[in-house]
Tab-separated table of C-alpha atoms in Angstrom:
chain	number	residue	atom	x	y	z
B	572	UNK	CA	-0.059	-0.065	-0.038
B	573	UNK	CA	1.459	3.143	-0.791
B	574	UNK	CA	1.469	6.319	1.435
B	575	UNK	CA	-1.211	7.912	-0.561
B	576	UNK	CA	-3.566	5.227	-0.160
B	577	UNK	CA	-3.112	5.212	3.329
B	578	UNK	CA	-3.858	8.758	3.458
B	579	UNK	CA	-6.550	8.239	1.552
B	580	UNK	CA	-8.004	5.535	4.078
B	581	UNK	CA	-7.054	7.909	6.807
B	582	UNK	CA	-9.437	10.207	5.644
B	583	UNK	CA	-12.338	8.373	5.907
B	584	UNK	CA	-11.132	7.076	9.432
B	585	UNK	CA	-13.628	9.383	11.646
B	586	UNK	CA	-16.760	7.856	9.199
B	587	UNK	CA	-15.518	4.268	9.829
B	588	UNK	CA	-15.267	4.874	13.454
B	589	UNK	CA	-18.886	6.414	13.560
B	590	UNK	CA	-20.179	3.572	11.591
B	591	UNK	CA	-18.547	1.288	14.134
B	592	UNK	CA	-20.370	3.096	17.054
B	593	UNK	CA	-23.466	2.998	15.334
B	594	UNK	CA	-23.074	-0.685	14.670
B	595	UNK	CA	-22.121	-1.574	18.060
B	596	UNK	CA	-25.393	0.514	19.444
B	597	UNK	CA	-27.489	-0.965	16.853
B	598	UNK	CA	-26.597	-4.645	18.338
B	599	UNK	CA	-26.813	-3.330	22.375
B	600	UNK	CA	-30.130	-1.855	21.545
B	601	UNK	CA	-31.393	-4.987	19.732
B	602	UNK	CA	-30.235	-7.066	23.152
B	603	UNK	CA	-32.264	-4.709	25.398
B	604	UNK	CA	-35.446	-5.072	23.520
B	605	UNK	CA	-34.501	-9.107	23.785
B	606	UNK	CA	-33.602	-8.854	27.414
B	607	UNK	CA	-35.124	-5.898	29.328
B	608	UNK	CA	-32.535	-6.817	32.719
B	609	UNK	CA	-29.153	-6.877	30.290
B	610	UNK	CA	-26.055	-5.781	31.753
B	611	UNK	CA	-25.087	-3.006	29.210
B	612	UNK	CA	-21.483	-3.324	29.989
B	613	UNK	CA	-21.341	-7.325	29.741
B	614	UNK	CA	-23.458	-6.769	26.668
B	615	UNK	CA	-20.988	-4.160	24.860
B	616	UNK	CA	-17.886	-6.098	25.531
B	617	UNK	CA	-19.544	-9.247	24.276
B	618	UNK	CA	-20.491	-6.829	21.170
B	619	UNK	CA	-17.064	-5.743	20.636
B	620	UNK	CA	-15.756	-9.430	20.601
B	621	UNK	CA	-17.902	-10.428	18.352
B	622	UNK	CA	-17.268	-7.559	15.852
B	623	UNK	CA	-13.162	-7.879	16.642
B	624	UNK	CA	-13.765	-11.796	15.594
B	625	UNK	CA	-15.789	-10.779	12.885
B	626	UNK	CA	-12.829	-8.583	11.316
B	627	UNK	CA	-10.228	-11.219	11.940
B	628	UNK	CA	-12.983	-13.316	9.851
B	629	UNK	CA	-12.515	-10.744	6.825
B	630	UNK	CA	-9.055	-9.865	7.115
B	631	UNK	CA	-8.456	-13.695	6.801
B	632	UNK	CA	-11.188	-13.973	3.555
B	633	UNK	CA	-8.996	-11.171	1.885
B	634	UNK	CA	-5.795	-12.763	2.695
B	635	UNK	CA	-6.589	-16.229	0.743
B	636	UNK	CA	-8.005	-14.260	-1.946
B	637	UNK	CA	-5.130	-12.333	-2.433
B	638	UNK	CA	-2.769	-15.270	-2.607
């Protein structure tokens, strides 16, 4: 990746962060609907674990494609 490509992606960092926050909020809200007495802190931790795991899966898929 060139420096120009990195700069271009970095320009969208704020949007990416906003999208991820909205994604976490979306699934936290869904879990609140399903389980009213939910431990919000534990839910957020688990949602973030799943997001990280999913990012790893996506990364591995891309690596396989580029071989």
